[in-house]
Short mmCIF file of C-alpha atoms in Angstrom, two decimals:
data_model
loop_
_atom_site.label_atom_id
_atom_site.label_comp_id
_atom_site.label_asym_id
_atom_site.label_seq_id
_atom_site.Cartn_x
_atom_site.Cartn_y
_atom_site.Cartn_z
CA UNK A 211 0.00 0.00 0.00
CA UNK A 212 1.21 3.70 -0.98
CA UNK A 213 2.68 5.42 2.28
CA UNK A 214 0.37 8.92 3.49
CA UNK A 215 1.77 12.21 3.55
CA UNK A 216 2.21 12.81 7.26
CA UNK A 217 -0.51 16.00 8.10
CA UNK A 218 -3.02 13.69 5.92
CA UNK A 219 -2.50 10.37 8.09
CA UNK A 220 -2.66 11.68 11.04
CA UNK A 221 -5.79 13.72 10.16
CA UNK A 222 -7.52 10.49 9.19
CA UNK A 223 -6.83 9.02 12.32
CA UNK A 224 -7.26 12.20 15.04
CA UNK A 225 -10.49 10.99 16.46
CA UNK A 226 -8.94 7.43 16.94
CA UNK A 227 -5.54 8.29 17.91
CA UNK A 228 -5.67 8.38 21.44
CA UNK A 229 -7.09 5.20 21.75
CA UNK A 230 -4.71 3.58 19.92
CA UNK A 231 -2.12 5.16 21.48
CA UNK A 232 -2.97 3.89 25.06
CA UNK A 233 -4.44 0.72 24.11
CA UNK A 234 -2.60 -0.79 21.20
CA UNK A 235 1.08 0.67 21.57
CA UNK A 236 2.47 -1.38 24.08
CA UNK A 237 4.35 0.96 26.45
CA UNK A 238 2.55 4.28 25.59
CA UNK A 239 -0.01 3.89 28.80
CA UNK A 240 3.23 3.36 31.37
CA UNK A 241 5.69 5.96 29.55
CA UNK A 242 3.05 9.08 29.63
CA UNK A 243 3.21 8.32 33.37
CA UNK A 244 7.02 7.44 33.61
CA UNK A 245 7.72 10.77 31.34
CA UNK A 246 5.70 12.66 33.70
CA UNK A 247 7.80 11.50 36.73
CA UNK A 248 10.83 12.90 34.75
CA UNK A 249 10.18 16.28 34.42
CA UNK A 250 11.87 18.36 36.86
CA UNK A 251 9.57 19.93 39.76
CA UNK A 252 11.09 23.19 38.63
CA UNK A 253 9.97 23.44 34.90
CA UNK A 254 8.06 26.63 34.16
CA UNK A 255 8.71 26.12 30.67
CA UNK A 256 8.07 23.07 28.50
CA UNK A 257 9.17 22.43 24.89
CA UNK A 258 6.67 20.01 23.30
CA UNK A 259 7.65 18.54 19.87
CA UNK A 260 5.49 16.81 17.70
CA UNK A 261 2.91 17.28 20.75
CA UNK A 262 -0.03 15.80 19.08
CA UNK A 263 -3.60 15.60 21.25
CA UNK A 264 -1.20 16.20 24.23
CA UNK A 265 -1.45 12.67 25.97
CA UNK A 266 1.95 13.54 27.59
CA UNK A 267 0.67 16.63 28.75
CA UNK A 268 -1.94 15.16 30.93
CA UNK A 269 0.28 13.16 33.34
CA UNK A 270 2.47 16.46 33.49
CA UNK A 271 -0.83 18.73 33.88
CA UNK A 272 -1.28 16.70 37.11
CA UNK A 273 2.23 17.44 38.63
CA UNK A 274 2.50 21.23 37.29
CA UNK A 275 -0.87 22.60 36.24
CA UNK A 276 0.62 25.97 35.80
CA UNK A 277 3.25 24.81 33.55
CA UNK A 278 3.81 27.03 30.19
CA UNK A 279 3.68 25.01 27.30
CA UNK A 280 5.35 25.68 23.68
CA UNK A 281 3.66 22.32 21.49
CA UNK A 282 4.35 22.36 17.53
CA UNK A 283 2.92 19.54 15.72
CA UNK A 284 2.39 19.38 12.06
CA UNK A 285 -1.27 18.30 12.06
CA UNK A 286 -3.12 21.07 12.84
CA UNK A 287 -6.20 18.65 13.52
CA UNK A 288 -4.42 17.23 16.38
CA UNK A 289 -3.90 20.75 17.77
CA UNK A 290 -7.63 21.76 17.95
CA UNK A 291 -7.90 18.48 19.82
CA UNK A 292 -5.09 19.19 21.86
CA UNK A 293 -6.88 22.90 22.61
CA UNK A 294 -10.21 21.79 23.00
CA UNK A 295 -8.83 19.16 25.56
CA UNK A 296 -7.10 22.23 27.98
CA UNK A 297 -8.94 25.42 26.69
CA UNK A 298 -7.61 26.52 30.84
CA UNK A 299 -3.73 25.94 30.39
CA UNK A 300 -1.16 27.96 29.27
CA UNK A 301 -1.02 26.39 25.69
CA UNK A 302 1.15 28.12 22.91
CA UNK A 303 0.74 25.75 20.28
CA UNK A 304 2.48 26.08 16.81
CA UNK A 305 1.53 24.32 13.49
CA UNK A 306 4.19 23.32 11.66
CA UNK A 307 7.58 21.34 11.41
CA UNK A 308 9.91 21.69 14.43
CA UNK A 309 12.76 20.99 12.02
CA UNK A 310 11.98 24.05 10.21
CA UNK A 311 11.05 26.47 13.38
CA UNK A 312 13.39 28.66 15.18
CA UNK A 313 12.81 28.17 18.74
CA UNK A 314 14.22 30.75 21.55
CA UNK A 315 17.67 30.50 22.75
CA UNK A 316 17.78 28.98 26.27
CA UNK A 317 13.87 29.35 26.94
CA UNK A 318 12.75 26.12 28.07
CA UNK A 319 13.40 23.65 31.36
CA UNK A 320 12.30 21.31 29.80
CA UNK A 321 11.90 19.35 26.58
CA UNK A 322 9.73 16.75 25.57
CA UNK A 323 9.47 14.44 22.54
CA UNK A 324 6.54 11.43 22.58
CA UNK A 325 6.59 8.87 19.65
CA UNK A 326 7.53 11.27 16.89
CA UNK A 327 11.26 10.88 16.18
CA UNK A 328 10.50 7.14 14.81
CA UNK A 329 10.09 8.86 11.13
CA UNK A 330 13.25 10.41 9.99
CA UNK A 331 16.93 10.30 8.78
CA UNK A 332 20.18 10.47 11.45
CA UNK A 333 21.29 13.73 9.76
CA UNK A 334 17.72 15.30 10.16
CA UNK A 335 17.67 14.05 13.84
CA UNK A 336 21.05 15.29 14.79
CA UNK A 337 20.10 18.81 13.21
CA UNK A 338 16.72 18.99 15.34
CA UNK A 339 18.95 17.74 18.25
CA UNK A 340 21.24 20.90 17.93
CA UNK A 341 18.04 23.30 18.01
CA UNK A 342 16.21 21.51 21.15
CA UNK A 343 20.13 21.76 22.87
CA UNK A 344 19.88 25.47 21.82
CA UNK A 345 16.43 25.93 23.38
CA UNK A 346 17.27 24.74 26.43
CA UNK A 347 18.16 26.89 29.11
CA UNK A 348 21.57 25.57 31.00
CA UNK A 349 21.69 22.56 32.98
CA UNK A 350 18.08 20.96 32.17
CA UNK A 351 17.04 18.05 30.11
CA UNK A 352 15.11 16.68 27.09
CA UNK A 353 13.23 13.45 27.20
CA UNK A 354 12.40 11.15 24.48
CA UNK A 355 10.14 8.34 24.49
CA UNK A 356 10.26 6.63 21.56
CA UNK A 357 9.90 3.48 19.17
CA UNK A 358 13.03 1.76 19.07
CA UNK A 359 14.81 -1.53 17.59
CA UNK A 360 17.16 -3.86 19.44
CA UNK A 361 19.29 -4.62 16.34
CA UNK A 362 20.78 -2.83 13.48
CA UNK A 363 19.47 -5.09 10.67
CA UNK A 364 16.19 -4.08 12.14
CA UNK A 365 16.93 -0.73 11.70
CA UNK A 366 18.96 -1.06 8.16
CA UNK A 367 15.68 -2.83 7.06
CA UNK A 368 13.32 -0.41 7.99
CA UNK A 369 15.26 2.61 6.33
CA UNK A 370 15.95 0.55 3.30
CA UNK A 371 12.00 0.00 3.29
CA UNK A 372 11.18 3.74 3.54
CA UNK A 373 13.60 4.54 0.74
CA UNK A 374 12.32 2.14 -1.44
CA UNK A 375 8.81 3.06 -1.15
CA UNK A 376 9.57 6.80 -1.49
CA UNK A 377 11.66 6.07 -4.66
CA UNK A 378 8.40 4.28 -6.19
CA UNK A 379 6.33 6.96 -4.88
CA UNK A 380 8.42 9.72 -6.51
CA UNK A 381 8.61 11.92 -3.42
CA UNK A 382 10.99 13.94 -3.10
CA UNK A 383 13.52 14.11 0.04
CA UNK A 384 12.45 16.18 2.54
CA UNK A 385 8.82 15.47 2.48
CA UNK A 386 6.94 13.96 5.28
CA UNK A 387 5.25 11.05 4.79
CA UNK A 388 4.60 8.70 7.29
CA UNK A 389 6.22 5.10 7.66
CA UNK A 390 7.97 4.23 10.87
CA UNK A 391 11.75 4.32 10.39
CA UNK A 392 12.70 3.06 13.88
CA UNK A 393 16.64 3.53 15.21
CA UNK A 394 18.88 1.51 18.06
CA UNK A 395 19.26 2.83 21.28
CA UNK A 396 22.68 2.98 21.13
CA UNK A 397 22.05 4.68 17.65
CA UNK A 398 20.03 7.38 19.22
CA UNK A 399 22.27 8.12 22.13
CA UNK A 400 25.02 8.42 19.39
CA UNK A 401 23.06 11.33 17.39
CA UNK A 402 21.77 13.06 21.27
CA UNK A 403 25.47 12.86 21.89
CA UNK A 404 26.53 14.78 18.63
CA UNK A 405 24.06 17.01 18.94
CA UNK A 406 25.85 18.43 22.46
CA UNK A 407 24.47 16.59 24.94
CA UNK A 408 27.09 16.05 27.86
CA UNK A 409 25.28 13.19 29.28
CA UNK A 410 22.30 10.83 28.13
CA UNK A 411 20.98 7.79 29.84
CA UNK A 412 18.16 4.62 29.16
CA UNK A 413 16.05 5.28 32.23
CA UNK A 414 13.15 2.48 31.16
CA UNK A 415 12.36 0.19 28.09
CA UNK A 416 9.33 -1.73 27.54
CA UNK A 417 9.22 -3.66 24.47
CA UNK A 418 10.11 -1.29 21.55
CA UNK A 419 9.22 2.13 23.63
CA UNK A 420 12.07 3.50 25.19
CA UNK A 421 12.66 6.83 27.29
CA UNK A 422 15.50 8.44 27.25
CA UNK A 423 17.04 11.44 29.24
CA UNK A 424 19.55 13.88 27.76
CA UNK A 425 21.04 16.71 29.61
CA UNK A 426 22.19 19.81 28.90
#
């Protein structure tokens, strides 16, 4: 089957999503929870990317209500869902691609990723990684939960996949379309690690979701 431009599949799927998410995903239900435990007490602001209906949000919502959050997402159905879900918080949502938008210099405590990073190249990653390190304000964190694979075949399969598809497809590079291009843990410690981070760590792994922590 042809592969959906990104904006369109999620669209499709917005008023379905969050029950797939916490009842089909294995791992989603425990790492919105174990994500929320991870943010530091202190965060006033919070970098969302690729933020979605905001299921992360409503583990943290419990722990800081007042938090400040900055979500971009590129569907901008999932962001009147997000809205309509907390029309009372301190939402400053963006609709668009956090690869292309220039985020403040040292503004956020805290960064957050959920299931979104599964869909593109090293290079890409390792570029977003520099902005996110940028955003941050000194000495806090970003945390990614994420699909990942437990071997590189896996992984080399998977990107091989995507590139064969897109080839048939004719689309060009640099378009989002949505097929899951899953990396190693190691692999994605490796790009955090280029990207600045002085320190990153596997704090929990549950089948193929994975969080980890990267600090500033």
């Amino acid at each position: 089957m042809p592969i959906e431009q990104m904006s369109n599949f999620f669209t499709a799927r917005v008023d379905t999503y969050d029950n797939h998410m916490l009842n089909t995903v294995d791992g989603c239900k425990e790492g919105y929870k174990i994500m929320a435990e991870c943010v530091p007490n202190k965060t006033k602001e919070l970098l969302d990317l690729g933020c979605g209906t905001g299921l992360e949000l409503e583990e943290i919502f419990k722990k800081l209500p007042d938090v400040n959050v900055t979500g971009i997402d590129l569907t901008e159905a999932m962001l009147k869902k997000l809205q309509e879900k907390y029309p009372d918080k301190n939402l400053n949502l963006i609709h668009g691609s956090y690869f292309d938008y220039e985020f403040e210099i040292k503004k956020y405590d805290t960064a957050i990723s959920f299931q979104t990073m599964h869909h593109f190249e090293h290079d890409a990653k390792i570029g977003l990684y520099k902005k996110i390190y940028k955003a941050l304000k000194d000495d806090s964190i970003y945390i990614e939960c994420d699909y990942m694979v437990k071997k590189q075949e896996d992984e080399n399969f998977l990107f091989s996949e995507n590139k064969k598809i897109r080839e048939e497809q004719g689309i060009k590079d640099g378009e989002f379309y949505h097929f899951d291009t899953p990396c190693t843990v190691n692999n994605q410690i490796d790009m955090l690690s280029k990207a600045g981070f002085k320190m990153i760590e596997k704090i929990w792994h549950y089948e193929n979701s994975v969080i980890l922590i990267a600090y500033k």
